[in-house]
Amino acid sequence: MDKVTAVPALADGRRPRADRARQVADLLRGEITHGRFGGGRLPLEAALAREFGTSRNTVRDALDLLRDEGLIERCPGVGTTVSGERYPHGLHRLLGLAEVLHEHGEVTNEVRAMSLIEPPPAVSGRLGLAAGESVVYVERLRRLNGLPLSLDLTYLVRDVGEPLFDADLEHNDIFVLLERIAGQQLGLAELSLEAVNADAHTAAVLGAPRGAALLMIERLAHLADGRPVDLEFIRFRGDRLTMRGHLRRSLNDSMEKTWP
């Protein structure tokens, strides 16, 4: 039997260079967000080409992709450097933004709107409210170390939402305040995550280019007793946040509760 020589996937000349560049970009993006390049400077193109078993042209194309995402900068005579930190946001626990990012700096909240409203049926239905029952609506621009990070639109059931009119929303997560008001912890949350493009108004508020990629989260939080109390629509700047979590596959998966 003839000996078969393994060919590194990245060096497979039969694949389009754009495919190989995308593959290198994915691997480099992960290493950047996990802090491999602590000094902020990436290795030279030749070193990266050796590491990934591909050509310098492929590496150059991969770096161009990351530059277009705003993750790196490429300057003649200086090299390739990380242009902005992406902060990790865990998906395995129900936490407020300040709780998630406390190791990375100070989260502050600018309350752009807050009022008692009669919500649309779509909101009433998710919160389990009767038609015509009011909710508290809160809109916040959230910053980390002064940099815009997310725009949050929140609908709260009235009995736990109204006390927030007298609370310090600038320096506190709503989750923490809700637990104090309700006298019990939050329990589970139903969550969906998708990518959306920033409209002109949202882009201006977040200080992002129009059409920039945003991470959009819809989250319905329940108290420990199962009652839904907080429906949020959160738009995160995609260039400043990385979603991370731990997923476990078990034999009991088919028996676990799934949410629509």
XYZ file of N, CA and C in Angstrom:
780
model
N 0.851 -1.198 0.000
C 0.000 0.000 0.000
C 0.883 1.244 0.000
N 0.575 2.163 -0.882
C 1.366 3.383 -0.943
C 1.158 4.211 0.306
N 2.216 4.858 0.717
C 2.141 5.748 1.878
C 1.386 7.015 1.507
N 0.453 7.397 2.363
C -0.340 8.601 2.127
C 0.257 9.750 2.939
N 0.559 10.820 2.272
C 1.112 11.996 2.947
C -0.008 12.983 3.249
N -0.142 13.320 4.508
C -1.184 14.269 4.908
C -0.814 15.669 4.443
N -1.774 16.352 3.867
C -1.581 17.729 3.414
C -2.369 18.648 4.338
N -1.702 19.611 4.996
C -2.441 20.529 5.866
C -3.596 21.175 5.112
N -4.766 21.229 5.773
C -5.962 21.755 5.098
C -5.752 23.176 4.618
N -5.031 23.957 5.408
C -4.856 25.355 5.036
C -3.947 25.495 3.820
N -3.127 24.482 3.565
C -2.189 24.590 2.449
C -2.702 23.884 1.197
N -3.916 23.377 1.256
C -4.475 22.650 0.126
C -4.706 23.609 -1.040
N -3.856 23.521 -2.052
C -3.926 24.443 -3.174
C -5.168 24.295 -4.024
N -5.945 23.216 -3.809
C -7.158 23.028 -4.602
C -8.308 23.897 -4.095
N -8.197 24.420 -2.893
C -9.265 25.245 -2.323
C -9.026 26.700 -2.695
N -10.067 27.467 -2.958
C -9.888 28.892 -3.272
C -9.156 29.612 -2.144
N -8.316 30.574 -2.523
C -7.555 31.303 -1.514
C -8.477 32.043 -0.549
N -9.617 32.511 -1.041
C -10.556 33.211 -0.168
C -11.067 32.297 0.944
N -11.270 31.009 0.634
C -11.708 30.056 1.660
C -10.631 29.861 2.710
N -9.381 29.720 2.246
C -8.286 29.525 3.184
C -8.065 30.776 4.035
N -8.234 31.948 3.431
C -8.073 33.199 4.176
C -9.138 33.313 5.265
N -10.345 32.918 4.947
C -11.422 32.960 5.932
C -11.112 32.036 7.102
N -10.550 30.885 6.773
C -10.205 29.920 7.814
C -9.122 30.480 8.738
N -8.108 31.094 8.162
C -7.053 31.711 8.969
C -7.633 32.851 9.813
N -8.505 33.663 9.220
C -9.105 34.787 9.942
C -9.899 34.292 11.153
N -10.636 33.184 10.984
C -11.402 32.647 12.107
C -10.491 32.224 13.250
N -9.393 31.566 12.908
C -8.471 31.102 13.938
C -7.773 32.275 14.622
N -7.366 33.249 13.843
C -6.703 34.417 14.429
C -7.667 35.229 15.294
N -8.898 35.361 14.840
C -9.899 36.113 15.619
C -10.066 35.490 17.005
N -10.144 34.164 17.036
C -10.281 33.488 18.316
C -9.082 33.713 19.220
N -7.881 33.688 18.638
C -6.680 33.892 19.452
C -6.592 35.334 19.952
N -7.041 36.264 19.132
C -7.035 37.669 19.562
C -7.997 37.877 20.719
N -9.224 37.357 20.590
C -10.222 37.571 21.636
C -9.891 36.807 22.911
N -9.077 35.748 22.808
C -8.665 35.022 24.007
C -7.351 35.562 24.581
N -6.850 36.654 24.013
C -5.708 37.338 24.605
C -4.354 36.736 24.321
N -4.226 35.983 23.227
C -2.918 35.388 22.927
C -1.864 36.467 22.714
N -2.235 37.548 22.067
C -1.263 38.588 21.730
C -1.332 39.682 22.795
N -0.794 39.357 23.967
C -0.892 40.264 25.115
C -0.293 41.627 24.862
N 0.771 41.694 24.084
C 1.401 42.983 23.815
C 0.688 43.780 22.754
N -0.350 43.179 22.149
C -1.123 43.892 21.143
C -0.556 43.820 19.748
N 0.578 43.117 19.573
C 1.201 43.039 18.253
C 1.175 41.600 17.746
N 0.721 41.428 16.507
C 0.688 40.099 15.900
C 2.040 39.762 15.289
N 2.352 38.471 15.141
C 3.599 38.074 14.469
C 3.622 38.569 13.021
N 4.796 38.533 12.418
C 4.937 38.917 11.022
C 4.180 37.945 10.123
N 3.854 38.406 8.922
C 3.110 37.576 7.973
C 3.812 36.256 7.710
N 5.144 36.299 7.561
C 5.892 35.074 7.262
C 5.744 34.062 8.397
N 5.780 34.562 9.649
C 5.641 33.661 10.798
C 4.233 33.068 10.851
N 3.240 33.879 10.548
C 1.872 33.373 10.545
C 1.663 32.361 9.424
N 2.283 32.606 8.283
C 2.172 31.665 7.165
C 2.747 30.304 7.547
N 3.887 30.309 8.252
C 4.471 29.044 8.707
C 3.565 28.364 9.733
N 3.033 29.148 10.643
C 2.188 28.589 11.708
C 0.943 27.915 11.159
N 0.324 28.537 10.160
C -0.922 28.006 9.626
C -0.716 27.148 8.375
N 0.536 26.985 7.955
C 0.812 26.124 6.816
C 0.202 26.625 5.529
N 0.285 27.920 5.306
C -0.316 28.496 4.107
C 0.603 29.585 3.555
N 0.164 30.265 2.521
C 1.009 31.263 1.873
C 0.880 32.625 2.547
N 1.838 33.478 2.311
C 1.775 34.839 2.856
C 0.606 35.602 2.251
N 0.297 35.339 0.980
C -0.843 36.015 0.364
C -2.147 35.659 1.070
N -2.278 34.389 1.446
C -3.475 33.973 2.179
C -3.533 34.661 3.534
N -2.415 34.711 4.225
C -2.363 35.404 5.525
C -2.697 36.877 5.345
N -2.154 37.486 4.296
C -2.427 38.907 4.053
C -3.927 39.138 3.835
N -4.553 38.247 3.088
C -6.000 38.371 2.868
C -6.769 38.197 4.179
N -6.323 37.256 5.018
C -6.980 37.033 6.305
C -6.868 38.270 7.193
N -5.716 38.884 7.205
C -5.520 40.096 8.007
C -6.374 41.248 7.479
N -6.533 41.286 6.155
C -7.412 42.316 5.584
C -8.849 42.134 6.078
N -9.302 40.884 6.202
C -10.649 40.617 6.706
C -10.793 41.116 8.143
N -9.801 40.852 8.967
C -9.856 41.280 10.365
C -9.747 42.797 10.485
N -8.983 43.394 9.586
C -8.903 44.857 9.568
C -10.257 45.464 9.209
N -10.933 44.887 8.238
C -12.248 45.390 7.838
C -13.267 45.250 8.969
N -13.067 44.266 9.849
C -13.949 44.105 11.003
C -13.629 45.102 12.114
N -12.506 45.811 11.988
C -12.100 46.755 13.023
C -11.351 46.114 14.170
N -10.924 44.858 13.981
C -10.265 44.139 15.068
C -8.770 44.426 15.126
N -8.167 44.711 13.975
C -6.726 44.994 13.933
C -6.464 46.226 13.090
N -5.232 46.747 13.216
C -4.746 47.829 12.369
C -3.446 47.369 11.724
N -3.245 47.780 10.465
C -2.040 47.409 9.749
C -1.342 48.685 9.292
N -0.156 48.923 9.849
C 0.561 50.161 9.541
C 1.955 49.830 9.016
N 2.324 50.379 7.842
C 3.669 50.157 7.303
C 4.728 50.611 8.306
N 5.724 49.774 8.500
C 6.801 50.117 9.417
C 6.478 49.820 10.872
N 5.221 49.569 11.170
C 4.813 49.275 12.547
C 4.398 47.821 12.692
N 3.683 47.325 11.689
C 3.207 45.957 11.736
C 1.717 45.894 11.995
N 1.263 44.738 12.418
C -0.151 44.505 12.657
C -0.411 44.500 14.162
N -1.335 45.338 14.602
C -1.629 45.452 16.028
C -3.124 45.308 16.271
N -3.453 44.848 17.471
C -4.851 44.754 17.878
C -5.366 46.165 18.121
N -6.481 46.507 17.474
C -6.958 47.889 17.537
C -7.971 48.129 18.649
N -8.642 47.106 19.097
C -9.635 47.322 20.138
C -9.965 46.015 20.829
N -10.129 46.092 22.150
C -10.426 44.887 22.920
C -11.888 44.502 22.763
N -12.131 43.204 22.650
C -13.487 42.684 22.688
C -13.701 42.025 24.037
N -14.782 42.397 24.684
C -15.023 41.931 26.037
C -15.889 40.673 26.022
N -15.564 39.694 26.866
C -16.340 38.440 26.888
C -17.639 38.588 27.658
N -18.718 38.117 27.071
C -20.028 38.118 27.720
C -20.501 36.672 27.801
N -20.556 36.128 29.012
C -20.936 34.738 29.197
C -22.420 34.507 28.945
N -22.740 33.328 28.437
C -24.117 32.947 28.173
C -24.583 31.809 29.076
N -23.762 31.407 30.046
C -24.116 30.264 30.882
C -24.723 30.669 32.230
N -24.776 31.984 32.523
C -25.407 32.455 33.762
C -26.214 33.703 33.453
N -27.270 33.915 34.245
C -28.116 35.090 34.076
C -27.553 36.207 34.946
N -26.849 37.136 34.296
C -26.185 38.226 34.998
C -26.455 39.544 34.294
N -26.398 40.639 35.074
C -26.461 41.957 34.489
C -25.122 42.325 33.881
N -25.113 43.360 33.037
C -23.904 43.716 32.306
C -22.755 44.096 33.240
N -23.043 44.869 34.289
C -21.986 45.253 35.226
C -21.430 44.039 35.957
N -22.284 43.055 36.240
C -21.803 41.826 36.878
C -20.903 41.047 35.932
N -21.251 41.023 34.666
C -20.475 40.277 33.677
C -19.107 40.915 33.451
N -19.065 42.241 33.376
C -17.854 42.946 32.948
C -17.129 43.658 34.083
N -17.384 43.269 35.319
C -16.790 44.001 36.446
C -15.260 43.970 36.432
N -14.672 42.931 35.847
C -13.213 42.839 35.797
C -12.608 43.749 34.729
N -13.438 44.292 33.856
C -12.930 45.061 32.723
C -13.135 46.570 32.877
N -13.792 46.985 33.933
C -13.974 48.422 34.135
C -15.353 48.760 34.662
N -15.714 50.018 34.536
C -16.973 50.520 35.090
C -18.052 50.609 34.014
N -19.188 50.017 34.304
C -20.354 50.123 33.436
C -21.253 51.233 33.972
N -21.590 52.191 33.123
C -22.526 53.246 33.493
C -23.683 53.241 32.511
N -24.815 53.747 32.973
C -26.046 53.691 32.192
C -26.633 55.091 32.026
N -26.858 55.478 30.803
C -27.554 56.729 30.524
C -29.017 56.396 30.215
N -29.917 56.846 31.106
C -31.335 56.583 30.904
C -31.859 57.585 29.878
N -32.191 57.086 28.705
C -32.641 57.939 27.608
C -34.149 58.128 27.622
N -34.861 57.191 28.230
C -36.323 57.281 28.332
C -36.779 56.369 29.452
N -37.821 56.800 30.170
C -38.406 55.959 31.217
C -39.824 56.448 31.466
N -40.798 55.558 31.298
C -42.188 55.978 31.463
C -43.085 54.766 31.682
N -44.284 55.055 32.155
C -45.321 54.037 32.297
C -46.147 54.061 31.021
N -46.242 52.905 30.336
C -46.909 52.866 29.034
C -47.891 51.698 28.979
N -48.800 51.785 28.036
C -49.632 50.631 27.710
C -48.930 49.908 26.569
N -48.444 48.699 26.807
C -47.578 48.043 25.827
C -48.360 47.441 24.671
N -47.687 47.185 23.565
C -48.300 46.438 22.459
C -48.632 45.018 22.910
N -49.550 44.351 22.233
C -49.913 42.979 22.595
C -48.720 42.023 22.628
N -47.745 42.254 21.753
C -46.586 41.367 21.723
C -45.834 41.378 23.045
N -45.792 42.544 23.692
C -45.127 42.662 24.995
C -46.005 42.074 26.089
N -47.283 42.423 26.084
C -48.203 41.899 27.100
C -48.211 40.380 27.097
N -48.215 39.807 25.899
C -48.244 38.359 25.800
C -47.013 37.703 26.391
N -45.839 38.268 26.116
C -44.603 37.683 26.642
C -44.526 37.804 28.158
N -45.076 38.884 28.714
C -45.030 39.098 30.158
C -46.239 38.508 30.884
N -47.154 37.902 30.140
C -48.309 37.274 30.762
C -49.285 38.258 31.365
N -49.440 39.419 30.751
C -50.300 40.477 31.285
C -51.622 40.530 30.532
N -52.628 41.025 31.203
C -53.930 41.230 30.572
C -53.861 42.430 29.646
N -54.702 42.445 28.638
C -54.750 43.573 27.703
C -55.042 44.858 28.461
N -54.293 45.908 28.155
C -54.493 47.197 28.790
C -53.708 47.394 30.072
N -53.059 46.346 30.565
C -52.267 46.475 31.790
C -50.947 47.171 31.464
N -50.594 48.175 32.257
C -49.421 49.005 31.981
C -48.125 48.297 32.357
N -47.042 48.752 31.722
C -45.692 48.297 32.070
C -44.791 49.522 32.170
N -43.633 49.339 32.779
C -42.614 50.384 32.831
C -41.633 50.143 31.687
N -41.434 51.168 30.871
C -40.503 51.088 29.746
C -39.257 51.894 30.084
N -38.094 51.282 29.900
C -36.813 51.944 30.169
C -35.907 51.753 28.961
N -35.314 52.836 28.504
C -34.332 52.771 27.418
C -33.015 53.322 27.929
N -31.951 52.523 27.820
C -30.651 52.926 28.361
C -29.541 52.750 27.327
N -28.623 53.709 27.326
C -27.364 53.564 26.604
C -26.326 53.155 27.642
N -25.694 52.032 27.415
C -24.777 51.487 28.410
C -23.341 51.608 27.907
N -22.479 52.085 28.782
C -21.084 52.321 28.429
C -20.166 51.527 29.345
N -19.035 51.104 28.784
C -17.977 50.480 29.566
C -16.757 51.381 29.476
N -16.333 51.892 30.620
C -15.201 52.833 30.668
C -15.418 54.006 29.722
N -16.663 54.442 29.619
C -16.993 55.600 28.804
C -17.293 55.300 27.356
N -17.025 54.083 26.882
C -17.257 53.728 25.480
C -18.634 53.101 25.317
N -19.439 53.575 24.356
C -20.766 52.983 24.138
C -20.659 51.495 23.819
N -21.470 50.687 24.520
C -21.417 49.246 24.351
C -22.753 48.659 23.907
N -23.861 49.159 24.481
C -25.152 48.579 24.118
C -26.271 49.587 24.284
N -27.346 49.343 23.538
C -28.585 50.103 23.660
C -29.650 49.107 24.092
N -30.213 49.336 25.291
C -31.140 48.379 25.898
C -32.546 48.960 25.968
N -33.521 48.226 25.444
C -34.936 48.595 25.543
C -35.605 47.553 26.433
N -36.162 48.002 27.562
C -36.635 47.091 28.595
C -38.087 47.370 28.953
N -38.876 46.296 29.068
C -40.271 46.374 29.505
C -40.393 45.583 30.805
N -40.920 46.215 31.855
C -40.994 45.606 33.177
C -42.426 45.599 33.686
N -42.807 44.489 34.330
C -44.144 44.475 34.934
C -44.216 45.570 35.984
N -45.389 46.111 36.179
C -45.540 47.373 36.902
C -45.096 47.312 38.362
N -45.436 46.234 39.079
C -45.163 46.223 40.519
C -43.676 46.204 40.845
N -42.846 45.625 39.957
C -41.406 45.659 40.207
C -40.718 46.772 39.418
N -41.396 47.295 38.413
C -40.804 48.347 37.597
C -40.975 49.741 38.169
N -42.124 50.020 38.755
C -42.374 51.384 39.247
C -41.376 51.847 40.304
N -40.955 50.995 41.258
C -39.952 51.453 42.226
C -38.636 51.897 41.594
N -38.384 51.506 40.353
C -37.141 51.911 39.703
C -37.102 53.399 39.375
N -38.260 54.063 39.367
C -38.263 55.509 39.124
C -37.447 56.238 40.183
N -37.357 55.677 41.376
C -36.616 56.316 42.476
C -35.263 55.661 42.711
N -34.845 54.763 41.837
C -33.587 54.033 42.025
C -32.460 54.679 41.224
N -31.237 54.324 41.577
C -30.054 54.807 40.866
C -29.782 53.872 39.690
N -30.406 54.166 38.569
C -30.222 53.332 37.385
C -28.903 53.622 36.672
N -28.284 54.735 36.974
C -27.042 55.086 36.294
C -25.909 54.140 36.664
N -25.899 53.695 37.930
C -24.772 52.899 38.408
C -25.152 51.484 38.818
N -26.374 51.046 38.521
C -26.805 49.715 38.934
C -27.437 48.943 37.785
N -27.203 47.640 37.784
C -27.914 46.759 36.874
C -29.370 46.650 37.311
N -30.275 46.640 36.359
C -31.690 46.453 36.686
C -31.914 45.109 37.371
N -31.186 44.084 36.979
C -31.362 42.777 37.596
C -31.169 42.834 39.108
N -30.117 43.503 39.545
C -29.825 43.601 40.977
C -30.953 44.333 41.698
N -31.434 45.417 41.098
C -32.508 46.198 41.708
C -33.810 45.398 41.739
N -34.096 44.648 40.677
C -35.318 43.852 40.635
C -35.355 42.832 41.770
N -34.237 42.204 42.035
C -34.200 41.196 43.094
C -34.445 41.814 44.466
N -33.939 43.023 44.679
C -34.196 43.709 45.949
C -35.680 44.052 46.078
N -36.253 44.525 44.988
C -37.660 44.938 45.014
C -38.575 43.720 45.188
N -38.282 42.652 44.449
C -39.147 41.475 44.470
C -38.941 40.609 45.706
N -37.807 40.764 46.367
C -37.519 39.945 47.533
C -37.187 38.506 47.191
N -36.801 38.258 45.965
C -36.374 36.934 45.534
C -35.441 37.079 44.345
N -34.689 36.027 44.082
C -33.749 36.065 42.970
C -34.460 35.847 41.648
N -33.791 36.273 40.588
C -34.230 35.891 39.255
C -33.919 34.416 39.046
N -34.724 33.772 38.227
C -34.519 32.354 37.963
C -33.925 32.126 36.596
N -34.744 31.723 35.649
C -34.259 31.462 34.299
C -34.646 32.589 33.356
N -34.045 32.554 32.176
C -34.379 33.524 31.132
C -34.431 32.808 29.790
N -35.396 33.182 28.967
C -35.459 32.726 27.581
C -34.680 33.733 26.744
N -33.824 33.251 25.885
C -32.915 34.146 25.177
C -32.791 33.745 23.719
N -32.775 34.745 22.850
C -32.437 34.526 21.443
C -31.373 35.535 21.049
N -30.477 35.126 20.176
C -29.349 35.954 19.759
C -29.250 35.910 18.248
N -29.153 37.088 17.629
C -28.995 37.149 16.182
C -28.172 38.375 15.804
N -27.722 38.390 14.570
C -26.966 39.528 14.052
C -27.900 40.452 13.287
N -27.778 41.749 13.536
C -28.539 42.753 12.801
C -27.593 43.873 12.396
N -28.006 44.658 11.426
C -27.222 45.822 11.018
C -27.764 47.068 11.694
N -26.866 47.950 12.067
C -27.253 49.165 12.764
C -27.952 50.129 11.811
N -29.186 50.523 12.176
C -29.850 51.583 11.427
C -29.166 52.908 11.747
N -29.511 53.944 11.020
C -28.811 55.232 11.156
C -28.905 55.781 12.580
N -30.100 55.699 13.190
C -30.277 56.261 14.530
C -29.503 55.453 15.570
N -29.629 54.122 15.530
C -28.922 53.283 16.489
C -27.417 53.448 16.335
N -26.946 53.527 15.103
C -25.515 53.716 14.867
C -25.031 55.011 15.502
N -25.804 56.078 15.375
C -25.409 57.360 15.956
C -25.354 57.278 17.474
N -26.330 56.614 18.078
C -26.364 56.493 19.540
C -25.177 55.684 20.045
N -24.835 54.610 19.332
C -23.752 53.732 19.766
C -22.379 54.183 19.268
N -22.342 55.243 18.464
C -21.068 55.700 17.931
C -20.448 54.714 16.976
N -21.291 53.994 16.227
C -20.825 52.986 15.270
C -21.173 53.415 13.858
N -20.488 52.877 12.859
C -20.843 53.203 11.476
C -22.240 52.698 11.136
N -22.946 53.427 10.290
C -24.251 52.961 9.829
C -24.080 51.634 9.102
N -24.947 50.669 9.428
C -24.856 49.356 8.825
C -23.901 48.415 9.534
N -23.243 48.895 10.605
C -22.304 48.037 11.338
C -23.028 46.832 11.930
N -22.303 45.741 12.098
C -22.890 44.531 12.666
C -23.121 44.706 14.162
N -24.333 44.390 14.609
C -24.679 44.420 16.024
C -25.105 43.024 16.449
N -24.866 42.713 17.715
C -25.399 41.495 18.318
C -26.717 41.862 18.999
N -27.797 41.264 18.542
C -29.134 41.582 19.047
C -29.617 40.447 19.941
N -29.921 40.780 21.204
C -30.416 39.789 22.152
C -31.837 40.151 22.556
N -32.712 39.190 22.469
C -34.044 39.310 23.059
C -34.071 38.376 24.268
N -34.390 38.924 25.449
C -34.293 38.130 26.670
C -35.505 38.376 27.557
N -36.154 37.302 27.963
C -37.285 37.367 28.876
C -36.862 36.708 30.179
N -36.730 37.517 31.246
C -36.259 37.014 32.539
C -37.432 36.755 33.471
N -37.332 35.640 34.182
C -38.352 35.233 35.141
C -37.785 35.318 36.554
N -38.641 35.584 37.524
C -38.250 35.444 38.915
C -38.104 33.963 39.250
N -37.527 33.686 40.414
C -37.313 32.301 40.818
C -38.618 31.516 40.892
N -39.731 32.215 41.155
C -41.018 31.527 41.237
C -41.638 31.266 39.858
N -40.918 31.655 38.792
C -41.374 31.389 37.436
C -42.107 32.525 36.760
N -42.373 33.602 37.454
C -43.132 34.711 36.896
C -42.266 35.546 35.963
N -42.696 35.802 34.713
C -41.920 36.681 33.811
C -42.091 38.141 34.224
N -40.969 38.861 34.338
C -41.042 40.251 34.828
C -40.270 41.239 33.970
N -39.361 40.769 33.118
C -38.431 41.669 32.427
C -38.223 41.175 30.995
N -38.684 41.972 30.024
C -38.480 41.671 28.607
C -37.553 42.722 28.036
N -36.422 42.278 27.478
C -35.400 43.208 26.994
C -35.045 42.936 25.534
N -34.747 44.022 24.844
C -34.189 43.964 23.497
C -32.879 44.749 23.549
N -31.762 44.042 23.404
C -30.436 44.624 23.632
C -29.634 44.571 22.344
N -29.104 45.713 21.954
C -28.249 45.796 20.772
C -26.823 46.090 21.231
N -25.938 45.113 21.078
C -24.533 45.263 21.441
C -23.701 45.609 20.212
N -22.711 46.460 20.396
C -21.739 46.681 19.326
C -20.969 45.398 19.093
N -21.052 44.877 17.876
C -20.412 43.609 17.559
C -18.896 43.670 17.591
N -18.327 44.870 17.489
C -16.869 44.993 17.494
C -16.307 45.143 18.889
N -17.163 45.117 19.913
C -16.683 45.306 21.282
C -17.083 44.191 22.233
N -17.735 43.173 21.722
C -18.221 42.124 22.600
C -18.115 40.764 21.912
N -17.760 39.756 22.690
C -17.722 38.375 22.217
C -18.574 37.535 23.147
N -19.530 36.794 22.592
C -20.386 35.927 23.393
C -19.690 34.585 23.618
N -19.667 34.151 24.879
C -19.043 32.876 25.214
C -19.959 32.093 26.150
N -19.858 30.784 26.085
C -20.649 29.965 26.980
C -20.116 28.551 27.029
N -20.707 27.760 27.915
C -20.367 26.350 28.036
C -21.621 25.534 27.753
N -21.526 24.634 26.812
C -22.653 23.794 26.452
C -22.335 22.345 26.796
N -23.310 21.670 27.362
C -23.117 20.278 27.743
C -24.129 19.406 27.015
N -23.645 18.325 26.466
C -24.522 17.362 25.817
C -24.707 16.185 26.766
N -25.940 15.861 27.104
C -26.195 14.764 28.026
C -27.264 13.853 27.452
N -27.383 12.674 28.050
C -28.371 11.713 27.586
C -29.783 12.156 27.910
N -29.904 13.147 28.799
C -31.226 13.619 29.196
C -31.667 14.849 28.422
N -30.916 15.195 27.338
C -31.237 16.407 26.581
C -32.683 16.405 26.103
N -33.172 15.250 25.673
C -34.516 15.204 25.111
C -35.585 15.461 26.146
N -35.215 15.358 27.438
C -36.193 15.552 28.501
C -36.169 16.961 29.055
N -35.159 17.765 28.632
C -35.035 19.105 29.173
C -36.025 20.036 28.523
N -36.426 21.075 29.285
C -37.405 22.060 28.810
C -36.784 22.891 27.700
N -37.489 23.051 26.623
C -37.054 23.945 25.544
C -38.063 25.075 25.435
N -37.562 26.252 25.080
C -38.387 27.443 24.999
C -38.517 27.873 23.550
N -39.672 28.385 23.168
C -39.846 28.831 21.781
C -39.020 30.071 21.496
